[in-house]
Coordinates of C-alpha atoms and ligand atoms in Angstrom, one line a residue:
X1 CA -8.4 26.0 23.3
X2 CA -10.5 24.5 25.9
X3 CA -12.1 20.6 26.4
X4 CA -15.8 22.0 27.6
X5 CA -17.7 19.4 29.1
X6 CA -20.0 17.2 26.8
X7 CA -24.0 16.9 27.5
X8 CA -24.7 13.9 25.0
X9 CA -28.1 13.2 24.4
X10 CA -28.5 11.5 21.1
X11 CA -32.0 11.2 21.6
X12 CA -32.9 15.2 20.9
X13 CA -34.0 15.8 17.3
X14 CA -32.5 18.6 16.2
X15 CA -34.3 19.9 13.0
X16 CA -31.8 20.3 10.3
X17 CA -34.2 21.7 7.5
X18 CA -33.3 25.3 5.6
X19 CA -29.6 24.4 7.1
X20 CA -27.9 23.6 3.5
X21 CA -27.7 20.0 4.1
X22 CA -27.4 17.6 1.4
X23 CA -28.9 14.9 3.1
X24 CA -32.4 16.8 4.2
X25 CA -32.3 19.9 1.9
X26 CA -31.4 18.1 -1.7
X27 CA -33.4 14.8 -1.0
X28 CA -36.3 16.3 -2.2
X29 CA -34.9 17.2 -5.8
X30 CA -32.9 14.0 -5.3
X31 CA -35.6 11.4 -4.7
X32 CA -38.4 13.8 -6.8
X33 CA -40.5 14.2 -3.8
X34 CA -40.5 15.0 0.3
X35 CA -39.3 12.0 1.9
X36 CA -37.6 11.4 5.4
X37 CA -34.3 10.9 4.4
X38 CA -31.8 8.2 5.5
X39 CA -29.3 7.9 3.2
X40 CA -26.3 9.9 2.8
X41 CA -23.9 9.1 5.2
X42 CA -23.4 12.1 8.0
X43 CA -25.6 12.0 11.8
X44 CA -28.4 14.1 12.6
X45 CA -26.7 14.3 16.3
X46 CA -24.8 17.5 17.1
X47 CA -21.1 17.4 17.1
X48 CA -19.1 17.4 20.5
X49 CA -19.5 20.3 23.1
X50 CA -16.1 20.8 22.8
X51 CA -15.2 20.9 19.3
X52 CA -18.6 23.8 19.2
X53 CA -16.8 25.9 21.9
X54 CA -13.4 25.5 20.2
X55 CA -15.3 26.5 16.9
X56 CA -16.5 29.6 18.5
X57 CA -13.7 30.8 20.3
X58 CA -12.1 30.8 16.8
X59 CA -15.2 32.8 15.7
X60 CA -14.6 35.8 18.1
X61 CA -11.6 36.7 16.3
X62 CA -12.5 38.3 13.3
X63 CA -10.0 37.9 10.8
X64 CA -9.9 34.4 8.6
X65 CA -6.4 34.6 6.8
X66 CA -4.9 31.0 5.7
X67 CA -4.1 28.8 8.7
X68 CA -0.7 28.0 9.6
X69 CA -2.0 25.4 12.2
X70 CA -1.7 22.1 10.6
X71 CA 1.2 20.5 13.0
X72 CA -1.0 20.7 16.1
X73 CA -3.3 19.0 13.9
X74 CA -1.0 16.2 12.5
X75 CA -0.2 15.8 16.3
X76 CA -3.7 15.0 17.7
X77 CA -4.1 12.4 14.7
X78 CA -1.4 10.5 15.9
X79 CA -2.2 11.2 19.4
X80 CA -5.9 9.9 18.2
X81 CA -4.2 6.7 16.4
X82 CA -2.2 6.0 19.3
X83 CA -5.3 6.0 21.8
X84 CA -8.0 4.8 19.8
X85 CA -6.7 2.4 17.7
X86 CA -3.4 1.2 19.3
X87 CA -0.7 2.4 16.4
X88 CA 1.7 5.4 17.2
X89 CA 2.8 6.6 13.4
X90 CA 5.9 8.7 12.8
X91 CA 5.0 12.1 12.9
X92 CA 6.4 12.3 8.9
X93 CA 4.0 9.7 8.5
X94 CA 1.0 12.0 8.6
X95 CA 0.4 14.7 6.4
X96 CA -2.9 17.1 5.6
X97 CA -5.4 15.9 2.3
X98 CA -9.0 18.2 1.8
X99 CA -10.7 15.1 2.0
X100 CA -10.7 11.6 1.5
X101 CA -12.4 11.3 -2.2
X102 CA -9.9 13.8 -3.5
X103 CA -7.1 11.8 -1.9
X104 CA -8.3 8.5 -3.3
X105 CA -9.0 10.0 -6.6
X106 CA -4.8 11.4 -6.3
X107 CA -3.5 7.9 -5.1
X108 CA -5.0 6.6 -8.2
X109 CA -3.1 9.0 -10.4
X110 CA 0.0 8.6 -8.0
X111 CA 0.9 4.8 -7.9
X112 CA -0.9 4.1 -11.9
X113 CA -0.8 5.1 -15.0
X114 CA -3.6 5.3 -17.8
X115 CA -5.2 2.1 -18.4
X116 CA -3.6 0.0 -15.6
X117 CA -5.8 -2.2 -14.1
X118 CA -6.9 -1.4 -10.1
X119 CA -8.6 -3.9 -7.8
X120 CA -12.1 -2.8 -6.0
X121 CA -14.1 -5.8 -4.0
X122 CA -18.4 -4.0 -4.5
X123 CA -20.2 -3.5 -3.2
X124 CA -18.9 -0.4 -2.2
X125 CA -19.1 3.3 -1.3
X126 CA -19.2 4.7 -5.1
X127 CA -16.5 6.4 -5.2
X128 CA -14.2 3.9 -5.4
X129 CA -15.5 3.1 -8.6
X130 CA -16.0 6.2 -10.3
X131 CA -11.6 7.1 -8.9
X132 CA -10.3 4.4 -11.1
X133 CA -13.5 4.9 -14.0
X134 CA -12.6 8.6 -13.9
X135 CA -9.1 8.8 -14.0
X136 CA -9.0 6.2 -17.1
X137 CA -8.0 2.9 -15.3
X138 CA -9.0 -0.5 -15.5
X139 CA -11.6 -1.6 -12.9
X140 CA -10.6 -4.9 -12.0
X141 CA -13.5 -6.2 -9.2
X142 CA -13.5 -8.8 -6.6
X143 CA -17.0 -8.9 -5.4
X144 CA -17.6 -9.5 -1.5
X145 CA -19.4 -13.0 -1.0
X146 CA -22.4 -12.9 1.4
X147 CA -23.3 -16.4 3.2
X148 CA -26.5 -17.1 4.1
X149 CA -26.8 -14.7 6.9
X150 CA -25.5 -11.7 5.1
X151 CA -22.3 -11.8 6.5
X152 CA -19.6 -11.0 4.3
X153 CA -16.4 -11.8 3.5
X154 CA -13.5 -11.0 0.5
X155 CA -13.6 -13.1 -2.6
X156 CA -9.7 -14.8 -2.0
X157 CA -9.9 -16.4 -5.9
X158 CA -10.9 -13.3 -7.5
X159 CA -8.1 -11.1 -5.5
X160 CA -5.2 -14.5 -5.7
X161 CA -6.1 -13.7 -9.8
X162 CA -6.3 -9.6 -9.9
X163 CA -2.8 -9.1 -8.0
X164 CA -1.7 -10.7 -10.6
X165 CA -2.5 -7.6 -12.8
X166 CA -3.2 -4.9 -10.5
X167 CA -0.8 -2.6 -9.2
X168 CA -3.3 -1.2 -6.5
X169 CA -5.7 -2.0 -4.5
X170 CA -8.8 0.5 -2.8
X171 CA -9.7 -1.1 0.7
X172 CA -12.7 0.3 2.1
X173 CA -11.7 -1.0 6.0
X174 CA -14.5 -0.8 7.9
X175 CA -16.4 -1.6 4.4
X176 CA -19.5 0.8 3.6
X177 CA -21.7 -0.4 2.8
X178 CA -21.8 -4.6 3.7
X179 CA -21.0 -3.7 7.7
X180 CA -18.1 -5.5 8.0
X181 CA -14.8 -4.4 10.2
X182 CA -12.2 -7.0 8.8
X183 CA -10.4 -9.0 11.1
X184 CA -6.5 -9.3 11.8
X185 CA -6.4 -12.4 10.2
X186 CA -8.5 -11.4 6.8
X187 CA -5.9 -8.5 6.8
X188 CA -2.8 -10.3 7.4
X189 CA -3.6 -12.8 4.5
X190 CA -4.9 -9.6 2.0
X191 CA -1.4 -7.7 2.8
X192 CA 0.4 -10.6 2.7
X193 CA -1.3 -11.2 -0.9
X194 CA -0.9 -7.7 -2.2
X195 CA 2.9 -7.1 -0.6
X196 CA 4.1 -10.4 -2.3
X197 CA 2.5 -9.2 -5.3
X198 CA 4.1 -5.8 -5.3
X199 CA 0.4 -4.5 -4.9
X200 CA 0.3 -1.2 -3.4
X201 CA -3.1 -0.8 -0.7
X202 CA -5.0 2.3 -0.4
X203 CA -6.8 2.0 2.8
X204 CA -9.9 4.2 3.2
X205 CA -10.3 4.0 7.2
X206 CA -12.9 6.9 7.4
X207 CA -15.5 4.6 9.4
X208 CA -13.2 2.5 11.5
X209 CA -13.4 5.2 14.8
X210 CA -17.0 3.5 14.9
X211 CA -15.9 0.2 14.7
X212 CA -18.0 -1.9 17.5
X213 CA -14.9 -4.3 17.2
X214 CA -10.7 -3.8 17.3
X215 CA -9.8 -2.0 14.0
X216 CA -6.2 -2.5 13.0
X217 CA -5.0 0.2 10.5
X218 CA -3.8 -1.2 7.5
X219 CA -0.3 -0.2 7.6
X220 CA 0.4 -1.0 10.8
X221 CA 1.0 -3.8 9.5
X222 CA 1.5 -3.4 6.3
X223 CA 4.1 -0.4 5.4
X224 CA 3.7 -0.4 1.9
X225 CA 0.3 1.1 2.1
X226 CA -1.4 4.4 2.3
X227 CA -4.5 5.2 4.8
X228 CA -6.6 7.8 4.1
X229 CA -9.0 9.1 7.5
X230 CA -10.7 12.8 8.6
X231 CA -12.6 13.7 12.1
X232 CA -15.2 14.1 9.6
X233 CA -17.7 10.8 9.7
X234 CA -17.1 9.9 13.2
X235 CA -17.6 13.3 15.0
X236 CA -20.0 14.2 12.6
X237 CA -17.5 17.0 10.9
X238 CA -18.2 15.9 7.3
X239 CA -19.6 19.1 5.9
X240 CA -16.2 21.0 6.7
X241 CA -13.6 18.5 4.6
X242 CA -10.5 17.8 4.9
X243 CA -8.4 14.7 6.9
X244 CA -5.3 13.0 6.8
X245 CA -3.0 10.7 5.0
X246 CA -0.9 7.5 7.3
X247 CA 2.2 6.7 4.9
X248 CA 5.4 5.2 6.6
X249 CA 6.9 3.9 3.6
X250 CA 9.4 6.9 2.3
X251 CA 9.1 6.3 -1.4
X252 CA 5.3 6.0 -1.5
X253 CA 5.0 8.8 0.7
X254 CA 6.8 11.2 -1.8
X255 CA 4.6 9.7 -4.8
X256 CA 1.6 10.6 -2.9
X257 CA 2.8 13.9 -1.7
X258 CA 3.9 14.8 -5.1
X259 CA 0.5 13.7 -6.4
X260 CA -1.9 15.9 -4.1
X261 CA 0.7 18.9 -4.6
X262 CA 0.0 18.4 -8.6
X263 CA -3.6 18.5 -7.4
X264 CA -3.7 21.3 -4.9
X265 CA -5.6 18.8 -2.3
X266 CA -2.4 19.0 0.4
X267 CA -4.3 21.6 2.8
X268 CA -7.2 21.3 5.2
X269 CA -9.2 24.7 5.8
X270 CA -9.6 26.8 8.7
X271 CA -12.3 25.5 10.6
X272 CA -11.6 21.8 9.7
X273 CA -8.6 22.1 11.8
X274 CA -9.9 23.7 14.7
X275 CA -12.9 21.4 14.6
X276 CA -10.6 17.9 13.8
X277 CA -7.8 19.2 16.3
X278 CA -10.6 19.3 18.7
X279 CA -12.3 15.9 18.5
X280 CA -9.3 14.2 18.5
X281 CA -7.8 15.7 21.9
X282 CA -11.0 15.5 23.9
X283 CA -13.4 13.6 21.5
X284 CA -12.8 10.3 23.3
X285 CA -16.2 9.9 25.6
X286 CA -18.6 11.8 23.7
X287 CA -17.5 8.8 20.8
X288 CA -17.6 6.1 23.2
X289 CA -21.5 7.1 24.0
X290 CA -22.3 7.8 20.2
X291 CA -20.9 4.0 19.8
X292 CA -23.4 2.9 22.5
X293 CA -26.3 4.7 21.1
X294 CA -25.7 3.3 17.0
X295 CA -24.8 -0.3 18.5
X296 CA -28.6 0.3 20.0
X297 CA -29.8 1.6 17.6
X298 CA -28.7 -1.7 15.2
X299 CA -30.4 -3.9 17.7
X300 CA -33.8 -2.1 17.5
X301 CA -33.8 -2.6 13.6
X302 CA -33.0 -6.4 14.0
X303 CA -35.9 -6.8 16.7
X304 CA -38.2 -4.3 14.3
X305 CA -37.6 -6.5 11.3
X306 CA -37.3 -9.9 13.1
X307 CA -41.4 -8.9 14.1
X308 CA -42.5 -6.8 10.8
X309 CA -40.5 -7.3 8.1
X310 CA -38.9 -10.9 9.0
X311 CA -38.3 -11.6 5.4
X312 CA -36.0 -8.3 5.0
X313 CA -32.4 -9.7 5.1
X314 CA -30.0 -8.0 7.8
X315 CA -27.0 -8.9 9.5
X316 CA -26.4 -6.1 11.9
X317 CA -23.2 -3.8 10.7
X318 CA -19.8 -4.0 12.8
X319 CA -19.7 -0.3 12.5
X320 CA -21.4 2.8 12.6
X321 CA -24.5 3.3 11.2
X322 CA -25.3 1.7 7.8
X323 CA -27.6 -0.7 7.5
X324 CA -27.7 -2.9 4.7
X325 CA -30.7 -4.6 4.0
X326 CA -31.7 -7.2 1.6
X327 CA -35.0 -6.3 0.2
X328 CA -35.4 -8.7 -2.7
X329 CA -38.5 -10.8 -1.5
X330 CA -40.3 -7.4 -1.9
X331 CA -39.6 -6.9 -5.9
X332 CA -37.2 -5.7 -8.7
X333 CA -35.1 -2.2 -7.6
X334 CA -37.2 -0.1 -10.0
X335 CA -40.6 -1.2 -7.8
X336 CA -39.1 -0.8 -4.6
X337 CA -37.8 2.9 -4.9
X338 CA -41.5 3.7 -6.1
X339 CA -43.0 1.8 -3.2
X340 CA -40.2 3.8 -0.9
X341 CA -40.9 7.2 -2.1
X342 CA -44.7 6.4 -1.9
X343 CA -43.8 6.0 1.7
X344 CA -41.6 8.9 2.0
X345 CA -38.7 7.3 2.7
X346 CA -35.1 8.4 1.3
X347 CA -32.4 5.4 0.9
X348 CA -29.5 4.7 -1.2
X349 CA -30.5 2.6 -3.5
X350 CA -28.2 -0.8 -3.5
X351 CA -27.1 -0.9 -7.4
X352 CA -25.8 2.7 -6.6
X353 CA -22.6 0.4 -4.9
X354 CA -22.1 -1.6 -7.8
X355 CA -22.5 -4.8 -8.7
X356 CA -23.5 -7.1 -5.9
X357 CA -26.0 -4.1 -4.8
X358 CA -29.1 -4.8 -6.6
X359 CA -32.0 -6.2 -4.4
X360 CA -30.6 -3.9 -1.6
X361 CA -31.2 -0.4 -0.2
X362 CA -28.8 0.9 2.8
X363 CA -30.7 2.9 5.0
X364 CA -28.7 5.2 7.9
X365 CA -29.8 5.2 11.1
X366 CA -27.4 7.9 12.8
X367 CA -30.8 9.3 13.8
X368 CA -33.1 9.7 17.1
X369 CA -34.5 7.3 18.5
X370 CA -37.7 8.9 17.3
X371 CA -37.0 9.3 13.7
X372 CA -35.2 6.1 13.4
X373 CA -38.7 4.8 14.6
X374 CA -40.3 6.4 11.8
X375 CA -38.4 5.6 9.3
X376 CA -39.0 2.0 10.3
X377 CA -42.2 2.3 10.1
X378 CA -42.0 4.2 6.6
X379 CA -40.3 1.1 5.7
X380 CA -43.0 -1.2 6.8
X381 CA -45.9 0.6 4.9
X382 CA -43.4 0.3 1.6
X383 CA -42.7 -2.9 2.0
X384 CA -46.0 -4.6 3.3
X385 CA -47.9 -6.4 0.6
Ligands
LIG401 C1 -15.9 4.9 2.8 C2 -16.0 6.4 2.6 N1 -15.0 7.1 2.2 C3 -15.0 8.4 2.1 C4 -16.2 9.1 2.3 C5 -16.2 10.6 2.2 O1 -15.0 11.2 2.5 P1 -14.7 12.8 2.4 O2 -16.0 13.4 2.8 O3 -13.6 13.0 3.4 O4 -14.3 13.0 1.0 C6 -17.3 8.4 2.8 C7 -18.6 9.1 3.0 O5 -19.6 8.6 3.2 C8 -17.2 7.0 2.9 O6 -18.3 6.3 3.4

């Protein structure tokens, strides 16, 4: 395999159209009409020179029997860990999952039984809610508390009562969709909750390569957690699954394992290992400019809306590229996702992340410079009165 040189321009619209994608191909049957769509959560940018010329390489040879690759795989996420994030792992710490939903849908199964109660702080990235609703637990929630500005922070009462009766807990760190990368001392005192609690902590780390600030991986600190992370969202891989599980603690590690063998979720496929093996050993600088682009791309939107929309609340995210906007000056959710889709514009509506969502819509701007431009504008013409 080969590290080919990168040529990063983030500013070329590449039209995805007629290309199976969920995010521009199913928006029109999703939304119920043509809009320009900024919602789900993948990049119109292409991935990494090298992980395309590692892809096709593996395409010239013909024959795609099952891959027996996965420890040179295992090896660059540590490796990755190590560099990006500043935490070595065992290596029998890390082990292959398909994905990270399936793998927080199996840690659900693995550390609870029916009906016990599971802690999740909304808004958040759906499935959080729909692994414990699903899988016949109790949803215990903390809700996030916004201040004034729309920064947000955990809900200490709620979670100093649910540890009480909650053997687990999902952490979404970064948290999609409120922006926020949680600090070492927001950790410390949530891990110190949950670990003199007994409370297990799944840690869904999927965003935190695109952290804009120093991301410390849950069990780092905290052994007696799981973290769940792909290549997937921050080299723009997602369409090809899989990822991996962090676990140093033995005994949790065997429950886990156990679980996603019950489930048949303990393999990544073919390409997803060539493609993940690849960011990770030579993805560093193409990453470091993507970072620069989004972080400038969160800075246009505040100067946009500071001018046209100023009474649109947003508090620029920490990470990545989802915006979360607070649109309730402009009417009830029902009205605003006409007056969107009269504009053409596709977002995810708030109440989609639970409770705490309603009166926002989370728009991602992973986009051109261009497009990102006219989705503003979209935006204006829905929202101007
Ligand atoms: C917090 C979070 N977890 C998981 C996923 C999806 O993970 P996967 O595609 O590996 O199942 C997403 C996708 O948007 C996400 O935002």
């Amino acid at each position: 395999m080969s590290a080919a040189q990168d040529s990063v321009d983030f500013d070329r619209v590449i039209p995805r159209r007629g290309t199976g994608s969920l995010k521009w191909d199913a928006a029109a049957e999703r939304f119920g009409a043509e809009v320009l769509p900024m919602w789900v959560a993948d990049m119109d940018f292409a991935a990494p020179d090298a992980v395309l010329a590692d892809l096709q390489e593996r395409l010239q040879h013909p024959v795609f029997g099952y891959p027996g690759n996965e420890g040179s795989m295992l090896q660059a996420a540590a490796d990755w860990l190590a560099k990006r994030h500043n935490w070595r792992p065992e290596s029998d710490a890390v082990a292959c999952i398909s994905g990270v939903v399936p793998a927080l849908y199996a840690a659900v199964r693995a550390f609870t039984r029916p009906g016990e109660a599971i802690i999740v702080m909304p808004p958040i990235y759906p499935p959080f809610i729909t692994a414990v609703e699903d899988n016949g637990r109790k949803l215990l929630l903390a809700p996030l508390i916004a201040d004034d500005t729309g920064h947000y922070r955990m809900n200490w009462d709620a979670l100093e009562i649910a540890v009480r009766q909650a053997k687990l807990l999902l952490l979404c760190s970064p948290h999609n969709p409120v922006g926020r990368v949680w600090t070492a001392e927001e950790l410390q005192r949530l891990g110190t909750l949950c670990t003199d609690a007994g409370c297990v902590v799944v840690s869904d780390e999927i965003h935190a390569d695109l952290s804009q600030h120093p991301h410390y991986p849950f069990p780092s600190r905290f052994p007696r957690s799981i973290l769940l992370s792909p290549a997937g969202k921050s080299f723009n891989l997602a369409g090809l699954g899989g990822g991996i599980s962090v676990i140093p603690n033995a005994g949790l590690r065997h429950a886990f394992l156990n679980e996603i063998q019950r489930s048949q979720i303990q393999h990544t496929n073919l390409f997803a290992l060539t493609a993940m093996t690849s960011a990770w050993r030579y993805g560093t600088k193409w990453q470091a400019a993507l970072r620069q682009y989004l972080s400038n791309n969160a800075r246009f939107i505040a100067d946009f809306l500071a001018v046209k929309l100023p009474e649109v609340g947003y508090h620029p995210p920490e990470f990545g590229y989802l915006a979360w906007l607070d649109v309730h000056p402009y009417g009830a959710d029902a009205v605003l996702a006409r007056r969107l889709l009269q504009a053409g514009l596709g977002l995810n509506p708030g109440p989609s992340f639970g409770p705490g969502g309603e009166g926002f819509v989370r728009l991602n701007f992973a986009a051109p410079r261009s497009v990102l431009e006219e989705g503003l504008d979209r935006l204006r013409q829905a929202l101007h009165r």
